[in-house]
Amino acid sequence: MTFELLYKPTFTNQLLAIPQDRVRQVLEKIELLREDPKPHGKLKKKLHGYKGNIYRLRSGDQRIIYTYGDGWVALLGVDARKDVYKGQKLVAGETELDVSSLPDMQDLLTPTPPPQYASDSQPTAEDESAADPLNYLPTKLTSDFLKRLLVPDQFFEVLTNCKTLDDLTSAAIPESLRERIFDAVTTPNFDQVLSQPDLVAGTDDLLKFKEGNLLGFLLKLNPEQEKYVTWAIDSKGPTLLKGGPGTGKSTVALYRTREVLARLKAEGIAKPKILFTTYTNALVKFSQQLLTQLLEADAKFVEVKTADKIAYRLVVKATGKPAIASHAQQKRLLKQALVDAIASLPGNRLQQQAQQLILQRLHPDYLLEELNSVIAARNLQPLADYQATSRSGRSVRLNKTQRQAIWHLYEHFSQQLSEQSVETWPQLRNRALEILVTAESPLVYDAVIIDEAQDLEPNALRLLAQLCRQPNRLFITADANQSIYGSGFRWADVSKSLKFVGRTGILRVNHRTTEEIDAAAHSYLYDGSLDEKTLEPQYIHSGPPPVVRAVSDREQEGYLLAQFCRAAAREFRLGIGACAVLTPSDRAGKAIAGQLSYLGIEAHFMTSKDLDLNRKGVKVLPLKAAKGLEFPIVIIAGFFDGVYPYIPKGTSELEIQEILARERRTLFVAMTRAMRALLVVVPAAQSMSQSKRKLSPLLQSFSPDFWNLGNTDV
């Protein structure tokens, strides 16, 4: 039996530190593992002291650390550390840096008064811990050592000046280099290395890598993910893949794209045309980069766009550039439409009174959402269709008479839009779909991959389904509990062609977040869930429980954020750039970025439009802009600016509950962006009472069974 060799990133990083004249011997010894990885004599022995089954293979004065399973061997690391025995057992050596968990969170996160600075000086990131011997780098970063690690010359100066671990975490270098240096100078915790992604490469590839060809190794999917790359691909209808946050739905969608492309070529289609679409522009950019890496030259056959970009292009080509009404303009036109609608309500006097009552009782924001996200987004025509629809995801129940009033309002609102020669995005999508259906030579794709479908409105999904040449080439990923913008809906509401009986898969293994973070986020979500079926998740990572802390003011909040970013980055062997702060508003985000910069931590506020994940420093983003992204360390903060969420005066209780449920899902998505550490900062009850405001119920629902609350009363 021949075993498949897999490689962890830590192994490839440590391989670079091996002297060149010993690399071939190491690679030759690795080939022995293909035939038999089982322990044998002094050459291959089990390492005790780890939770997982971890083994050591000797290669001269080097040791290769690995594990194995049914048909595979995973290489975890390679270094020159000497064997350590206790009695007859070969045990794990002492690590220079323990990264198995964060330090005592109670001590770390107890807010302390900000340091006092002279009025004419700026604070710096001076390391008080520099006097701690454990903070010094165990290996000196010399130019020769950095050359061996293939570090570009331009980073030599900053790295040779690094004396401590804190210096290394704050150095202005790419994260990939920081990770490589950490692996080379410290002893990894191989229990943590086990949870790293598997890479696939041949021995020749590893030799080229060592010689300076920093090629990207191919990521190996786990068996669960691999199954759905080809699952139901030859069926007669579309396929739906569901899964919770971090289960790899988007990764499977990318590999599905490659598989579909290969099959189309095998069928004789020399230049296949595939559409890969997701919700936001930020996700489009991210997906485009990954597909280019995965498909290489064949990436030219895949078009990556949002559904609205496609709809807009169809309308422009058919009728010219459309004019989209802004939200503020829609609110003004709705106000006039309400006046006109109430003055001309149909039916007898009793029916008119009932209709007028519902139009006056519901807040204009709720009415506008009903017109756009229910009637227009589902393209309901005529009134009978609206009266019969389920309105999934809407809390306020409406009878037929009340729906007749809202339909009457919709007609007047549409008239107002028409008179101003503008339209809404839902209306534009409907027009694009009509153009597509009636065109003599319609725009079609050989295959359509729809990622994150839960955030698309029904008419956007209907448009994308129409673009696909064959139903069996339509692949959709979705998670209802991550829906932010659109109300819930049934697939039958979208299109009769979207029937997934026998073609619905579920991913359960969470690869992004730790079990503790995911469990805490789901405990928070409990009453904001849209998905009726609860998945039984499985986890790869574990770590400290997420933390909630209350602070009395913005100054204390900023100091706590700076303290947490520095400590968490060091403990997880990451740069400060691995930290992200998610805020409820742009105003709060800009303020926090300014505070962190003042405290000596580089930080930048960015929206989804100017998102740059490669920018140095802490990323500060609005909550909704983080959708689809992930960060090792996440802080949710910035709740001192106004009431969260904003609820207009006159909003009914049922409308309020719907708003709260939607915002709870927003916070759930933000929480699940965290991979290793999560901190939620809320205003202290005392600070809220002083401002005569109440703490939002969304900032109080934290169970002590899942969250580290310290002395915080939330």
CSV table of C-alpha atoms in Angstrom, one decimal, residues 169-490:
chain,number,residue,atom,x,y,z
A,169,THR,CA,4.3,40.7,15.9
A,170,SER,CA,4.4,44.5,15.2
A,171,ALA,CA,7.0,44.4,12.4
A,172,ALA,CA,5.8,45.8,9.1
A,173,ILE,CA,6.1,42.6,7.0
A,174,PRO,CA,3.7,40.4,5.1
A,175,GLU,CA,1.8,37.9,7.3
A,176,SER,CA,3.2,35.0,5.3
A,177,LEU,CA,6.7,36.0,6.2
A,178,ARG,CA,5.9,36.5,9.9
A,179,GLU,CA,4.3,33.0,10.0
A,180,ARG,CA,7.4,31.5,8.3
A,181,ILE,CA,9.8,33.2,10.8
A,182,PHE,CA,7.7,32.1,13.8
A,183,ASP,CA,7.8,28.5,12.6
A,184,ALA,CA,11.5,28.7,12.1
A,185,VAL,CA,12.5,30.2,15.4
A,186,THR,CA,10.0,28.7,17.9
A,187,THR,CA,8.8,25.2,18.6
A,188,PRO,CA,5.2,24.9,17.3
A,189,ASN,CA,2.5,23.2,19.3
A,190,PHE,CA,1.9,20.3,16.9
A,191,ASP,CA,-1.6,19.7,18.3
A,192,GLN,CA,-2.4,23.1,16.7
A,193,VAL,CA,-0.5,22.2,13.5
A,194,LEU,CA,-2.8,19.2,13.1
A,195,SER,CA,-5.7,21.6,12.5
A,196,GLN,CA,-3.8,23.5,9.7
A,197,PRO,CA,-5.0,22.9,6.1
A,198,ASP,CA,-3.5,20.0,4.2
A,199,LEU,CA,-1.4,20.9,1.1
A,200,VAL,CA,-0.6,18.6,-1.8
A,201,ALA,CA,2.8,18.6,-3.4
A,202,GLY,CA,5.4,16.2,-4.9
A,203,THR,CA,8.9,15.8,-3.7
A,204,ASP,CA,10.1,17.8,-6.7
A,205,ASP,CA,7.8,20.6,-5.8
A,206,LEU,CA,9.2,20.7,-2.3
A,207,LEU,CA,12.8,20.8,-3.7
A,208,LYS,CA,11.8,23.7,-6.0
A,209,PHE,CA,10.2,25.5,-3.0
A,210,LYS,CA,13.4,25.1,-1.0
A,211,GLU,CA,15.4,26.5,-3.9
A,212,GLY,CA,13.3,29.6,-4.0
A,213,ASN,CA,10.3,28.9,-6.2
A,214,LEU,CA,7.6,30.0,-3.8
A,215,LEU,CA,4.8,28.3,-5.7
A,216,GLY,CA,1.4,28.0,-4.0
A,217,PHE,CA,0.7,24.4,-3.1
A,218,LEU,CA,-2.8,23.0,-3.9
A,219,LEU,CA,-5.1,22.9,-0.9
A,220,LYS,CA,-6.5,19.5,-0.3
A,221,LEU,CA,-10.2,19.3,0.6
A,222,ASN,CA,-11.3,17.1,3.5
A,223,PRO,CA,-13.5,14.1,2.5
A,224,GLU,CA,-16.7,15.9,3.4
A,225,GLN,CA,-15.9,18.8,1.1
A,226,GLU,CA,-14.4,16.7,-1.6
A,227,LYS,CA,-17.7,14.7,-1.8
A,228,TYR,CA,-19.7,17.7,-2.8
A,229,VAL,CA,-17.3,18.9,-5.5
A,230,THR,CA,-18.7,16.2,-7.8
A,231,TRP,CA,-21.9,15.3,-5.9
A,232,ALA,CA,-25.0,15.2,-8.2
A,233,ILE,CA,-23.0,16.9,-10.9
A,234,ASP,CA,-24.6,14.6,-13.6
A,235,SER,CA,-28.1,14.9,-12.3
A,236,LYS,CA,-31.0,16.5,-14.2
A,237,GLY,CA,-31.5,19.5,-11.9
A,238,PRO,CA,-29.7,22.1,-9.8
A,239,THR,CA,-27.7,21.3,-6.6
A,240,LEU,CA,-27.9,23.1,-3.3
A,241,LEU,CA,-25.1,22.9,-0.6
A,242,LYS,CA,-25.9,24.2,2.8
A,243,GLY,CA,-23.7,24.6,5.8
A,244,GLY,CA,-22.9,26.8,8.8
A,245,PRO,CA,-20.2,29.5,9.0
A,246,GLY,CA,-16.7,28.2,8.3
A,247,THR,CA,-17.7,24.9,6.8
A,248,GLY,CA,-16.1,25.7,3.5
A,249,LYS,CA,-19.1,26.2,1.3
A,250,SER,CA,-17.3,28.9,-0.8
A,251,THR,CA,-14.2,26.7,-1.1
A,252,VAL,CA,-16.3,23.8,-2.4
A,253,ALA,CA,-18.0,26.3,-4.9
A,254,LEU,CA,-14.5,27.2,-6.2
A,255,TYR,CA,-13.5,23.6,-6.7
A,256,ARG,CA,-16.9,22.8,-8.2
A,257,THR,CA,-16.2,25.5,-10.7
A,258,ARG,CA,-12.9,23.8,-11.7
A,259,GLU,CA,-14.7,20.4,-12.0
A,260,VAL,CA,-17.5,21.8,-14.1
A,261,LEU,CA,-15.0,23.5,-16.4
A,262,ALA,CA,-13.1,20.2,-16.9
A,263,ARG,CA,-16.3,18.4,-17.7
A,264,LEU,CA,-17.4,21.0,-20.2
A,265,LYS,CA,-14.1,20.8,-22.0
A,266,ALA,CA,-14.3,17.0,-22.0
A,267,GLU,CA,-17.7,17.3,-23.7
A,268,GLY,CA,-16.0,19.2,-26.5
A,269,ILE,CA,-16.7,22.8,-25.5
A,270,ALA,CA,-13.4,24.4,-26.3
A,271,LYS,CA,-14.2,27.8,-24.7
A,272,PRO,CA,-16.8,27.2,-22.0
A,273,LYS,CA,-18.5,30.2,-20.4
A,274,ILE,CA,-19.0,30.0,-16.6
A,275,LEU,CA,-20.5,32.6,-14.2
A,276,PHE,CA,-19.4,32.6,-10.6
A,277,THR,CA,-21.4,35.0,-8.6
A,278,THR,CA,-21.6,36.1,-5.0
A,279,TYR,CA,-23.2,38.9,-3.0
A,280,THR,CA,-20.7,41.7,-2.4
A,281,ASN,CA,-18.0,43.4,-4.5
A,282,ALA,CA,-15.5,42.5,-1.7
A,283,LEU,CA,-16.4,38.8,-2.1
A,284,VAL,CA,-16.2,39.1,-5.9
A,285,LYS,CA,-12.6,40.4,-5.6
A,286,PHE,CA,-11.6,37.6,-3.2
A,287,SER,CA,-13.2,34.9,-5.3
A,288,GLN,CA,-11.6,36.2,-8.4
A,289,GLN,CA,-8.1,35.9,-6.8
A,290,LEU,CA,-8.7,32.4,-5.6
A,291,LEU,CA,-10.1,31.2,-8.9
A,292,THR,CA,-7.1,32.7,-10.7
A,293,GLN,CA,-4.8,30.7,-8.5
A,294,LEU,CA,-6.9,27.5,-8.8
A,295,LEU,CA,-7.5,27.6,-12.5
A,296,GLU,CA,-4.4,29.4,-13.7
A,297,ALA,CA,-4.8,30.0,-17.5
A,298,ASP,CA,-8.4,28.6,-17.5
A,299,ALA,CA,-9.5,31.4,-15.3
A,300,LYS,CA,-10.4,33.4,-18.4
A,301,PHE,CA,-13.4,31.1,-19.0
A,302,VAL,CA,-14.9,32.1,-15.6
A,303,GLU,CA,-16.7,35.5,-15.2
A,304,VAL,CA,-16.9,36.7,-11.6
A,305,LYS,CA,-19.7,39.2,-10.9
A,306,THR,CA,-22.5,40.2,-8.6
A,307,ALA,CA,-26.1,39.5,-9.7
A,308,ASP,CA,-26.8,43.2,-9.8
A,309,LYS,CA,-23.8,43.8,-12.1
A,310,ILE,CA,-25.2,41.3,-14.5
A,311,ALA,CA,-28.7,42.9,-14.3
A,312,TYR,CA,-27.3,46.4,-14.8
A,313,ARG,CA,-25.4,45.3,-17.9
A,314,LEU,CA,-28.5,43.6,-19.5
A,315,VAL,CA,-30.5,46.8,-19.0
A,316,VAL,CA,-27.8,49.1,-20.3
A,317,LYS,CA,-27.4,47.0,-23.4
A,318,ALA,CA,-31.1,46.9,-24.1
A,319,THR,CA,-32.4,50.4,-23.1
A,320,GLY,CA,-29.4,52.5,-22.0
A,321,LYS,CA,-28.1,53.5,-18.6
A,322,PRO,CA,-30.8,53.3,-15.9
A,323,ALA,CA,-31.3,55.8,-13.1
A,324,ILE,CA,-31.5,54.2,-9.7
A,325,ALA,CA,-33.4,56.0,-7.0
A,326,SER,CA,-31.4,56.5,-3.8
A,327,HIS,CA,-32.8,55.4,-0.5
A,328,ALA,CA,-33.4,59.0,0.5
A,329,GLN,CA,-35.2,59.7,-2.8
A,330,GLN,CA,-37.4,56.6,-2.3
A,331,LYS,CA,-38.4,57.7,1.2
A,332,ARG,CA,-39.5,61.1,-0.2
A,333,LEU,CA,-41.5,59.5,-3.0
A,334,LEU,CA,-43.1,57.0,-0.6
A,335,LYS,CA,-44.2,59.9,1.6
A,336,GLN,CA,-46.1,61.4,-1.4
A,337,ALA,CA,-47.4,58.0,-2.5
A,338,LEU,CA,-48.9,57.5,1.0
A,339,VAL,CA,-50.8,60.7,0.7
A,340,ASP,CA,-52.2,59.7,-2.7
A,341,ALA,CA,-52.9,56.1,-1.7
A,342,ILE,CA,-54.9,57.1,1.5
A,343,ALA,CA,-56.9,59.6,-0.5
A,344,SER,CA,-58.0,56.9,-3.1
A,345,LEU,CA,-58.4,53.7,-1.1
A,346,PRO,CA,-60.8,51.2,-2.8
A,347,GLY,CA,-63.8,49.4,-1.2
A,348,ASN,CA,-66.6,50.6,1.1
A,349,ARG,CA,-66.1,53.0,4.1
A,350,LEU,CA,-65.3,50.2,6.6
A,351,GLN,CA,-62.7,48.6,4.3
A,352,GLN,CA,-61.2,52.0,3.6
A,353,GLN,CA,-60.8,52.6,7.4
A,354,ALA,CA,-59.1,49.3,7.9
A,355,GLN,CA,-56.7,50.0,5.0
A,356,GLN,CA,-55.9,53.5,6.2
A,357,LEU,CA,-55.2,52.1,9.7
A,358,ILE,CA,-52.5,49.7,8.5
A,359,LEU,CA,-50.8,52.3,6.3
A,360,GLN,CA,-50.7,54.7,9.2
A,361,ARG,CA,-49.7,52.1,11.8
A,362,LEU,CA,-46.7,50.6,9.9
A,363,HIS,CA,-43.5,52.8,9.9
A,364,PRO,CA,-42.6,54.1,6.4
A,365,ASP,CA,-39.3,52.2,6.6
A,366,TYR,CA,-41.1,49.0,7.1
A,367,LEU,CA,-43.5,49.8,4.3
A,368,LEU,CA,-40.7,50.6,1.9
A,369,GLU,CA,-39.0,47.3,2.8
A,370,GLU,CA,-42.3,45.5,2.1
A,371,LEU,CA,-42.6,47.1,-1.3
A,372,ASN,CA,-39.0,46.4,-2.3
A,373,SER,CA,-38.1,43.1,-0.6
A,374,VAL,CA,-41.5,41.4,-0.8
A,375,ILE,CA,-43.6,42.7,-3.7
A,376,ALA,CA,-40.9,43.9,-6.1
A,377,ALA,CA,-38.2,41.4,-5.2
A,378,ARG,CA,-40.5,38.5,-5.7
A,379,ASN,CA,-42.1,40.2,-8.7
A,380,LEU,CA,-45.6,39.5,-7.4
A,381,GLN,CA,-48.4,40.2,-9.9
A,382,PRO,CA,-51.3,40.7,-9.6
A,383,LEU,CA,-52.7,41.6,-6.1
A,384,ALA,CA,-53.9,38.0,-5.7
A,385,ASP,CA,-50.3,36.8,-5.8
A,386,TYR,CA,-49.3,39.2,-3.1
A,387,GLN,CA,-52.3,38.1,-1.0
A,388,ALA,CA,-51.3,34.5,-1.3
A,389,THR,CA,-47.5,34.8,-0.7
A,390,SER,CA,-46.1,33.5,2.6
A,391,ARG,CA,-44.0,36.6,3.3
A,392,SER,CA,-41.4,34.4,4.9
A,393,GLY,CA,-39.2,36.3,7.4
A,394,ARG,CA,-41.7,39.0,8.1
A,395,SER,CA,-43.0,39.3,11.7
A,396,VAL,CA,-46.0,41.6,11.1
A,397,ARG,CA,-49.0,39.5,9.9
A,398,LEU,CA,-51.2,41.0,7.2
A,399,ASN,CA,-54.7,39.9,6.2
A,400,LYS,CA,-56.1,40.3,2.7
A,401,THR,CA,-57.6,43.7,3.3
A,402,GLN,CA,-54.3,45.0,4.8
A,403,ARG,CA,-52.4,43.6,1.9
A,404,GLN,CA,-54.8,45.3,-0.5
A,405,ALA,CA,-53.9,48.6,1.1
A,406,ILE,CA,-50.2,48.0,0.7
A,407,TRP,CA,-50.7,46.9,-2.9
A,408,HIS,CA,-52.5,50.1,-3.5
A,409,LEU,CA,-49.6,52.0,-2.0
A,410,TYR,CA,-47.2,50.0,-4.2
A,411,GLU,CA,-49.1,51.1,-7.4
A,412,HIS,CA,-48.8,54.8,-6.3
A,413,PHE,CA,-45.2,54.4,-5.3
A,414,SER,CA,-44.4,52.9,-8.7
A,415,GLN,CA,-46.2,55.8,-10.4
A,416,GLN,CA,-44.1,58.3,-8.4
A,417,LEU,CA,-40.9,56.5,-9.5
A,418,SER,CA,-42.0,56.5,-13.1
A,419,GLU,CA,-42.8,60.2,-13.1
A,420,GLN,CA,-39.3,60.9,-11.8
A,421,SER,CA,-37.8,58.5,-14.4
A,422,VAL,CA,-36.1,56.4,-11.7
A,423,GLU,CA,-36.4,52.8,-10.5
A,424,THR,CA,-35.3,50.7,-7.6
A,425,TRP,CA,-32.8,47.8,-7.8
A,426,PRO,CA,-35.6,45.2,-7.4
A,427,GLN,CA,-37.5,46.8,-10.3
A,428,LEU,CA,-34.3,46.9,-12.4
A,429,ARG,CA,-33.7,43.1,-11.7
A,430,ASN,CA,-37.3,42.4,-12.9
A,431,ARG,CA,-36.7,44.4,-16.0
A,432,ALA,CA,-33.4,42.6,-16.7
A,433,LEU,CA,-35.2,39.2,-16.3
A,434,GLU,CA,-37.9,40.3,-18.8
A,435,ILE,CA,-35.2,41.4,-21.2
A,436,LEU,CA,-33.4,38.1,-20.8
A,437,VAL,CA,-36.5,36.0,-21.3
A,438,THR,CA,-37.7,37.8,-24.4
A,439,ALA,CA,-34.3,38.3,-26.1
A,440,GLU,CA,-33.8,36.6,-29.5
A,441,SER,CA,-30.2,35.8,-28.5
A,442,PRO,CA,-30.2,35.8,-24.7
A,443,LEU,CA,-27.1,36.0,-22.5
A,444,VAL,CA,-26.5,32.4,-21.3
A,445,TYR,CA,-23.7,30.6,-19.5
A,446,ASP,CA,-22.7,26.9,-19.8
A,447,ALA,CA,-22.7,26.8,-16.0
A,448,VAL,CA,-23.6,29.1,-13.1
A,449,ILE,CA,-22.2,28.9,-9.6
A,450,ILE,CA,-24.0,31.0,-7.0
A,451,ASP,CA,-22.2,31.4,-3.7
A,452,GLU,CA,-23.8,32.8,-0.5
A,453,ALA,CA,-27.3,32.7,-2.1
A,454,GLN,CA,-29.1,33.5,1.3
A,455,ASP,CA,-28.2,37.1,0.8
A,456,LEU,CA,-29.7,37.4,-2.7
A,457,GLU,CA,-33.3,38.5,-3.2
A,458,PRO,CA,-35.6,36.1,-5.0
A,459,ASN,CA,-35.7,38.0,-8.4
A,460,ALA,CA,-31.8,38.1,-8.4
A,461,LEU,CA,-31.8,34.3,-7.9
A,462,ARG,CA,-34.4,33.9,-10.6
A,463,LEU,CA,-32.3,36.0,-13.0
A,464,LEU,CA,-29.2,33.9,-12.3
A,465,ALA,CA,-31.1,30.6,-12.8
A,466,GLN,CA,-32.3,31.9,-16.2
A,467,LEU,CA,-28.7,32.6,-17.2
A,468,CYS,CA,-27.8,28.9,-16.9
A,469,ARG,CA,-28.0,26.9,-20.1
A,470,GLN,CA,-28.8,23.6,-18.3
A,471,PRO,CA,-30.4,23.2,-14.9
A,472,ASN,CA,-27.8,20.5,-13.9
A,473,ARG,CA,-25.0,23.0,-14.3
A,474,LEU,CA,-26.5,25.3,-11.6
A,475,PHE,CA,-24.8,25.0,-8.2
A,476,ILE,CA,-25.9,27.0,-5.2
A,477,THR,CA,-24.5,27.4,-1.7
A,478,ALA,CA,-26.5,29.0,1.1
A,479,ASP,CA,-26.9,29.4,4.9
A,480,ALA,CA,-30.1,31.0,6.0
A,481,ASN,CA,-28.7,32.0,9.4
A,482,GLN,CA,-26.2,34.3,7.7
A,483,SER,CA,-28.9,36.2,5.9
A,484,ILE,CA,-28.5,39.9,6.6
A,485,TYR,CA,-30.1,42.0,3.9
A,486,GLY,CA,-33.0,40.0,2.6
A,487,SER,CA,-36.0,38.5,4.4
A,488,GLY,CA,-36.3,34.8,4.4
A,489,PHE,CA,-38.0,33.0,1.5
A,490,ARG,CA,-38.7,29.5,0.2
